[in-house]
C-alpha cells in the first residue's frame, strides 16, 4: 500500500529514458551512504531476529540461510512468530505470501525503469528490492525530477541501497544467532522496537495527506481489531485484505 502514496511523475519519460539506465559506481556509493542510518537500525532488529530464531530451535547456520534466501524482514518475523514443533507449514507459507504480496505492486512500480535489462539482470536487481530500498529510490527519483535531472530513476542508487541493506541484514541476523543464546531474553532490551520504528519513518517520509493514508488506517484498524478478537495469525490476512480493498476503492474514487 506504500505505492498508493508515490506519484510516479516520470511515467511519460520512462519509455524514452529506459535505455539510458546504466550502473554507476558513484551512484552506488551514494545509495550506500543514504542507507547507512537504516543499516544502524538493522543492527538492532537483525540481532533480535537472530536471537529469536535460535530460541525457536533454528540452528546457527539455518538463520543466515533463511535471511539470505528470503530477504523480507516482515515475513521472516512472521515465520518465527508462527514456528512451533511441528511447524504449521501451510499456515507459514500462506502468511509469508500475504506479507510479501506488497512486493508484487512494488516490483510493478519499478518495472518501467528496468525493462531494458535482460530477464536475468532484472530478476537479480529485483531480488535486492526491500521496503527501504524501494522507498528511498522512488523518493530520490522524485527529488531528481524536481531538480530537472534526467533520468530520474538511478539504477546504481537503487542497487547501492538494496545490496548494502541485504548484506547488513544477513550479517546482523547471523550475529544475533551467534550471541542470542548468551544474551538470554533479548526482548527485555527493547531492541525489537527498531523494526516498526524504521517503517514508521518510511511512512512519515511518504506522507501525502490524510486521504491518501486511508488504506493504511483501514489496514491498521482491521488488523489490530482482529488480533484482539481472534487467535492465531488471522490479523495478517484481515489487515492485508482490508488494505487491498481500501486501496482499490481509493484508486477508483481518485
mmCIF file of C-alpha atoms in Angstrom, residues 6-250:
data_model
loop_
_atom_site.group_PDB
_atom_site.id
_atom_site.type_symbol
_atom_site.label_atom_id
_atom_site.label_comp_id
_atom_site.label_asym_id
_atom_site.label_seq_id
_atom_site.Cartn_x
_atom_site.Cartn_y
_atom_site.Cartn_z
ATOM 1 C CA UNK A 6 4.044 7.693 -4.540
ATOM 2 C CA UNK A 7 3.397 9.867 -7.585
ATOM 3 C CA UNK A 8 5.301 8.314 -10.460
ATOM 4 C CA UNK A 9 5.749 11.579 -12.277
ATOM 5 C CA UNK A 10 8.242 10.044 -14.679
ATOM 6 C CA UNK A 11 5.650 7.917 -16.465
ATOM 7 C CA UNK A 12 5.751 9.965 -19.657
ATOM 8 C CA UNK A 13 9.540 9.748 -19.752
ATOM 9 C CA UNK A 14 10.085 6.120 -18.691
ATOM 10 C CA UNK A 15 9.950 4.573 -22.155
ATOM 11 C CA UNK A 16 12.176 7.247 -23.635
ATOM 12 C CA UNK A 17 14.774 7.064 -20.886
ATOM 13 C CA UNK A 18 14.734 3.366 -20.023
ATOM 14 C CA UNK A 19 17.565 2.506 -22.426
ATOM 15 C CA UNK A 20 19.778 5.115 -20.759
ATOM 16 C CA UNK A 21 19.644 3.470 -17.345
ATOM 17 C CA UNK A 22 23.203 2.347 -16.639
ATOM 18 C CA UNK A 23 25.009 1.270 -13.498
ATOM 19 C CA UNK A 24 27.166 3.972 -11.933
ATOM 20 C CA UNK A 25 29.651 3.265 -9.157
ATOM 21 C CA UNK A 26 29.308 6.811 -7.816
ATOM 22 C CA UNK A 27 25.531 6.380 -7.668
ATOM 23 C CA UNK A 28 26.031 3.023 -5.956
ATOM 24 C CA UNK A 29 28.160 4.695 -3.277
ATOM 25 C CA UNK A 30 25.532 7.403 -2.879
ATOM 26 C CA UNK A 31 22.901 4.748 -2.245
ATOM 27 C CA UNK A 32 25.077 3.055 0.363
ATOM 28 C CA UNK A 33 25.658 6.399 2.086
ATOM 29 C CA UNK A 34 21.957 7.268 2.198
ATOM 30 C CA UNK A 35 21.088 3.804 3.524
ATOM 31 C CA UNK A 36 23.614 3.965 6.382
ATOM 32 C CA UNK A 37 21.145 5.298 9.011
ATOM 33 C CA UNK A 38 18.783 2.406 8.221
ATOM 34 C CA UNK A 39 21.709 -0.004 8.490
ATOM 35 C CA UNK A 40 22.266 1.228 12.037
ATOM 36 C CA UNK A 41 18.671 0.313 12.890
ATOM 37 C CA UNK A 42 19.111 -3.012 11.092
ATOM 38 C CA UNK A 43 21.834 -3.880 13.589
ATOM 39 C CA UNK A 44 19.240 -3.744 16.360
ATOM 40 C CA UNK A 45 16.360 -5.728 14.886
ATOM 41 C CA UNK A 46 18.658 -8.061 12.951
ATOM 42 C CA UNK A 47 20.223 -9.196 16.213
ATOM 43 C CA UNK A 48 16.723 -9.546 17.711
ATOM 44 C CA UNK A 49 15.590 -11.716 14.827
ATOM 45 C CA UNK A 50 18.651 -13.971 15.003
ATOM 46 C CA UNK A 51 18.233 -14.426 18.750
ATOM 47 C CA UNK A 52 14.506 -15.155 18.447
ATOM 48 C CA UNK A 53 15.156 -17.692 15.700
ATOM 49 C CA UNK A 54 17.612 -19.557 17.929
ATOM 50 C CA UNK A 55 15.047 -19.558 20.726
ATOM 51 C CA UNK A 56 12.576 -21.208 18.348
ATOM 52 C CA UNK A 57 15.020 -24.006 17.582
ATOM 53 C CA UNK A 58 16.794 -22.788 14.441
ATOM 54 C CA UNK A 59 20.439 -23.795 14.199
ATOM 55 C CA UNK A 60 23.189 -21.226 13.748
ATOM 56 C CA UNK A 61 23.502 -21.975 10.013
ATOM 57 C CA UNK A 62 19.736 -22.055 9.396
ATOM 58 C CA UNK A 63 19.350 -18.402 10.416
ATOM 59 C CA UNK A 64 21.560 -16.861 7.676
ATOM 60 C CA UNK A 65 20.186 -19.441 5.224
ATOM 61 C CA UNK A 66 16.674 -18.113 5.882
ATOM 62 C CA UNK A 67 17.560 -14.417 5.797
ATOM 63 C CA UNK A 68 19.826 -14.711 2.733
ATOM 64 C CA UNK A 69 17.278 -16.594 0.615
ATOM 65 C CA UNK A 70 14.084 -14.810 1.669
ATOM 66 C CA UNK A 71 15.288 -11.220 2.354
ATOM 67 C CA UNK A 72 11.977 -9.888 3.630
ATOM 68 C CA UNK A 73 12.132 -8.973 7.300
ATOM 69 C CA UNK A 74 8.371 -8.721 7.829
ATOM 70 C CA UNK A 75 7.631 -12.234 6.610
ATOM 71 C CA UNK A 76 10.677 -13.642 8.402
ATOM 72 C CA UNK A 77 9.462 -12.252 11.722
ATOM 73 C CA UNK A 78 6.048 -13.751 10.911
ATOM 74 C CA UNK A 79 7.666 -17.149 10.316
ATOM 75 C CA UNK A 80 9.448 -17.019 13.649
ATOM 76 C CA UNK A 81 6.250 -15.974 15.419
ATOM 77 C CA UNK A 82 4.336 -18.934 13.977
ATOM 78 C CA UNK A 83 7.111 -21.518 14.327
ATOM 79 C CA UNK A 84 6.251 -24.431 16.598
ATOM 80 C CA UNK A 85 7.071 -28.117 16.785
ATOM 81 C CA UNK A 86 5.853 -29.392 14.406
ATOM 82 C CA UNK A 87 5.699 -26.159 12.372
ATOM 83 C CA UNK A 88 2.382 -25.295 10.647
ATOM 84 C CA UNK A 89 3.917 -25.301 7.164
ATOM 85 C CA UNK A 90 0.801 -24.416 5.170
ATOM 86 C CA UNK A 91 -0.050 -21.530 7.507
ATOM 87 C CA UNK A 92 3.525 -20.237 7.361
ATOM 88 C CA UNK A 93 3.534 -20.378 3.551
ATOM 89 C CA UNK A 94 0.184 -18.574 3.350
ATOM 90 C CA UNK A 95 1.180 -15.836 5.784
ATOM 91 C CA UNK A 96 4.534 -15.383 4.057
ATOM 92 C CA UNK A 97 2.768 -14.928 0.724
ATOM 93 C CA UNK A 98 0.342 -12.387 2.183
ATOM 94 C CA UNK A 99 3.037 -10.383 3.944
ATOM 95 C CA UNK A 100 5.240 -10.375 0.834
ATOM 96 C CA UNK A 101 2.379 -9.711 -1.597
ATOM 97 C CA UNK A 102 3.185 -5.990 -1.445
ATOM 98 C CA UNK A 103 6.309 -6.796 -3.458
ATOM 99 C CA UNK A 104 4.094 -7.515 -6.462
ATOM 100 C CA UNK A 105 2.990 -3.882 -6.511
ATOM 101 C CA UNK A 106 6.422 -2.557 -5.624
ATOM 102 C CA UNK A 107 8.011 -4.569 -8.416
ATOM 103 C CA UNK A 108 5.420 -3.346 -10.899
ATOM 104 C CA UNK A 109 6.267 0.229 -9.937
ATOM 105 C CA UNK A 110 9.943 -0.379 -10.744
ATOM 106 C CA UNK A 111 9.306 -2.350 -13.949
ATOM 107 C CA UNK A 112 9.293 0.680 -16.337
ATOM 108 C CA UNK A 113 12.774 1.664 -15.147
ATOM 109 C CA UNK A 114 14.476 -1.731 -15.538
ATOM 110 C CA UNK A 115 12.685 -3.083 -18.611
ATOM 111 C CA UNK A 116 15.809 -2.521 -20.694
ATOM 112 C CA UNK A 117 17.699 -5.111 -18.639
ATOM 113 C CA UNK A 118 17.820 -8.765 -19.600
ATOM 114 C CA UNK A 119 15.481 -11.023 -17.651
ATOM 115 C CA UNK A 120 18.359 -12.423 -15.605
ATOM 116 C CA UNK A 121 19.652 -8.965 -14.677
ATOM 117 C CA UNK A 122 16.155 -7.653 -13.960
ATOM 118 C CA UNK A 123 15.380 -10.552 -11.617
ATOM 119 C CA UNK A 124 18.729 -10.128 -9.876
ATOM 120 C CA UNK A 125 18.004 -6.414 -9.441
ATOM 121 C CA UNK A 126 14.537 -7.044 -8.028
ATOM 122 C CA UNK A 127 15.944 -9.602 -5.594
ATOM 123 C CA UNK A 128 17.527 -6.722 -3.667
ATOM 124 C CA UNK A 129 14.263 -4.789 -3.504
ATOM 125 C CA UNK A 130 13.055 -4.183 0.033
ATOM 126 C CA UNK A 131 10.687 -1.626 1.522
ATOM 127 C CA UNK A 132 13.570 0.656 2.436
ATOM 128 C CA UNK A 133 15.489 0.481 -0.850
ATOM 129 C CA UNK A 134 12.248 0.844 -2.817
ATOM 130 C CA UNK A 135 11.057 3.865 -0.834
ATOM 131 C CA UNK A 136 14.469 5.552 -0.869
ATOM 132 C CA UNK A 137 14.847 5.070 -4.628
ATOM 133 C CA UNK A 138 11.441 6.456 -5.539
ATOM 134 C CA UNK A 139 11.889 9.402 -3.174
ATOM 135 C CA UNK A 140 15.285 10.047 -4.783
ATOM 136 C CA UNK A 141 13.650 9.841 -8.219
ATOM 137 C CA UNK A 142 11.083 12.486 -7.317
ATOM 138 C CA UNK A 143 13.830 14.754 -5.983
ATOM 139 C CA UNK A 144 15.960 14.348 -9.124
ATOM 140 C CA UNK A 145 12.976 15.068 -11.368
ATOM 141 C CA UNK A 146 12.057 18.168 -9.358
ATOM 142 C CA UNK A 147 15.607 19.385 -9.961
ATOM 143 C CA UNK A 148 15.241 18.742 -13.688
ATOM 144 C CA UNK A 149 17.683 15.831 -13.758
ATOM 145 C CA UNK A 150 17.125 13.011 -16.253
ATOM 146 C CA UNK A 151 16.780 10.125 -15.951
ATOM 147 C CA UNK A 152 15.049 10.384 -12.606
ATOM 148 C CA UNK A 153 15.439 6.780 -11.519
ATOM 149 C CA UNK A 154 19.014 5.780 -10.701
ATOM 150 C CA UNK A 155 19.790 2.090 -11.063
ATOM 151 C CA UNK A 156 23.134 2.460 -9.279
ATOM 152 C CA UNK A 157 21.491 4.246 -6.355
ATOM 153 C CA UNK A 158 18.821 1.551 -6.068
ATOM 154 C CA UNK A 159 21.412 -1.236 -6.033
ATOM 155 C CA UNK A 160 23.549 0.661 -3.527
ATOM 156 C CA UNK A 161 20.568 0.875 -1.181
ATOM 157 C CA UNK A 162 19.421 -2.690 -1.752
ATOM 158 C CA UNK A 163 22.717 -4.578 -1.675
ATOM 159 C CA UNK A 164 24.018 -2.752 1.412
ATOM 160 C CA UNK A 165 20.740 -3.457 3.192
ATOM 161 C CA UNK A 166 20.863 -7.117 2.142
ATOM 162 C CA UNK A 167 24.401 -7.604 3.423
ATOM 163 C CA UNK A 168 23.609 -5.744 6.632
ATOM 164 C CA UNK A 169 20.540 -7.882 7.237
ATOM 165 C CA UNK A 170 22.315 -11.198 6.678
ATOM 166 C CA UNK A 171 25.317 -10.186 8.803
ATOM 167 C CA UNK A 172 23.289 -8.847 11.745
ATOM 168 C CA UNK A 173 20.861 -11.774 11.832
ATOM 169 C CA UNK A 174 23.851 -14.123 11.812
ATOM 170 C CA UNK A 175 25.353 -12.112 14.658
ATOM 171 C CA UNK A 176 22.101 -12.426 16.567
ATOM 172 C CA UNK A 177 22.116 -16.185 16.008
ATOM 173 C CA UNK A 178 25.650 -16.338 17.399
ATOM 174 C CA UNK A 179 25.189 -14.237 20.533
ATOM 175 C CA UNK A 180 21.477 -14.772 21.175
ATOM 176 C CA UNK A 181 21.894 -17.820 23.422
ATOM 177 C CA UNK A 182 24.372 -15.843 25.522
ATOM 178 C CA UNK A 183 22.196 -12.735 25.903
ATOM 179 C CA UNK A 184 19.085 -14.560 27.087
ATOM 180 C CA UNK A 185 15.812 -12.628 26.750
ATOM 181 C CA UNK A 186 16.893 -10.004 24.225
ATOM 182 C CA UNK A 187 13.387 -8.508 24.037
ATOM 183 C CA UNK A 188 13.935 -7.117 27.532
ATOM 184 C CA UNK A 189 16.404 -4.673 25.962
ATOM 185 C CA UNK A 190 13.649 -3.160 23.798
ATOM 186 C CA UNK A 191 15.605 -3.627 20.571
ATOM 187 C CA UNK A 192 12.589 -5.186 18.866
ATOM 188 C CA UNK A 193 11.080 -1.688 18.585
ATOM 189 C CA UNK A 194 13.687 -0.776 15.966
ATOM 190 C CA UNK A 195 11.823 -2.761 13.285
ATOM 191 C CA UNK A 196 8.465 -0.925 13.494
ATOM 192 C CA UNK A 197 10.344 2.351 14.053
ATOM 193 C CA UNK A 198 12.014 2.053 10.624
ATOM 194 C CA UNK A 199 8.649 1.514 8.947
ATOM 195 C CA UNK A 200 7.135 4.488 10.745
ATOM 196 C CA UNK A 201 9.970 6.676 9.458
ATOM 197 C CA UNK A 202 9.402 5.395 5.902
ATOM 198 C CA UNK A 203 5.678 6.072 6.127
ATOM 199 C CA UNK A 204 6.279 9.559 7.515
ATOM 200 C CA UNK A 205 8.580 10.334 4.607
ATOM 201 C CA UNK A 206 5.915 9.259 2.109
ATOM 202 C CA UNK A 207 3.031 11.135 3.746
ATOM 203 C CA UNK A 208 0.774 12.686 1.112
ATOM 204 C CA UNK A 209 -2.108 13.775 3.304
ATOM 205 C CA UNK A 210 -4.942 12.110 5.252
ATOM 206 C CA UNK A 211 -6.917 10.978 2.208
ATOM 207 C CA UNK A 212 -4.021 9.060 0.652
ATOM 208 C CA UNK A 213 -3.341 7.421 4.031
ATOM 209 C CA UNK A 214 -6.843 5.932 4.236
ATOM 210 C CA UNK A 215 -5.737 2.402 3.149
ATOM 211 C CA UNK A 216 -3.041 2.431 5.839
ATOM 212 C CA UNK A 217 -5.560 3.389 8.507
ATOM 213 C CA UNK A 218 -8.111 0.808 7.385
ATOM 214 C CA UNK A 219 -5.492 -1.943 7.383
ATOM 215 C CA UNK A 220 -4.212 -0.895 10.814
ATOM 216 C CA UNK A 221 -7.646 -0.797 12.454
ATOM 217 C CA UNK A 222 -8.789 -4.096 10.955
ATOM 218 C CA UNK A 223 -5.521 -5.892 11.760
ATOM 219 C CA UNK A 224 -5.447 -4.600 15.342
ATOM 220 C CA UNK A 225 -9.106 -5.488 15.928
ATOM 221 C CA UNK A 226 -8.620 -8.974 14.511
ATOM 222 C CA UNK A 227 -5.519 -9.502 16.642
ATOM 223 C CA UNK A 228 -7.532 -8.696 19.771
ATOM 224 C CA UNK A 229 -10.575 -10.758 18.813
ATOM 225 C CA UNK A 230 -9.200 -13.868 17.076
ATOM 226 C CA UNK A 231 -6.325 -16.211 17.973
ATOM 227 C CA UNK A 232 -3.566 -17.119 15.561
ATOM 228 C CA UNK A 233 -2.352 -15.139 12.563
ATOM 229 C CA UNK A 234 -5.715 -14.125 11.138
ATOM 230 C CA UNK A 235 -4.865 -10.481 11.748
ATOM 231 C CA UNK A 236 -2.299 -10.716 8.924
ATOM 232 C CA UNK A 237 -4.939 -11.959 6.481
ATOM 233 C CA UNK A 238 -7.525 -9.425 7.629
ATOM 234 C CA UNK A 239 -5.126 -6.475 7.568
ATOM 235 C CA UNK A 240 -3.764 -7.331 4.127
ATOM 236 C CA UNK A 241 -7.170 -7.956 2.554
ATOM 237 C CA UNK A 242 -8.781 -4.850 4.007
ATOM 238 C CA UNK A 243 -5.845 -2.704 2.936
ATOM 239 C CA UNK A 244 -6.029 -4.004 -0.632
ATOM 240 C CA UNK A 245 -9.781 -3.391 -0.823
ATOM 241 C CA UNK A 246 -9.372 0.113 0.611
ATOM 242 C CA UNK A 247 -6.592 0.827 -1.898
ATOM 243 C CA UNK A 248 -8.732 -0.345 -4.817
ATOM 244 C CA UNK A 249 -11.641 1.844 -3.696
ATOM 245 C CA UNK A 250 -9.290 4.779 -3.189
#
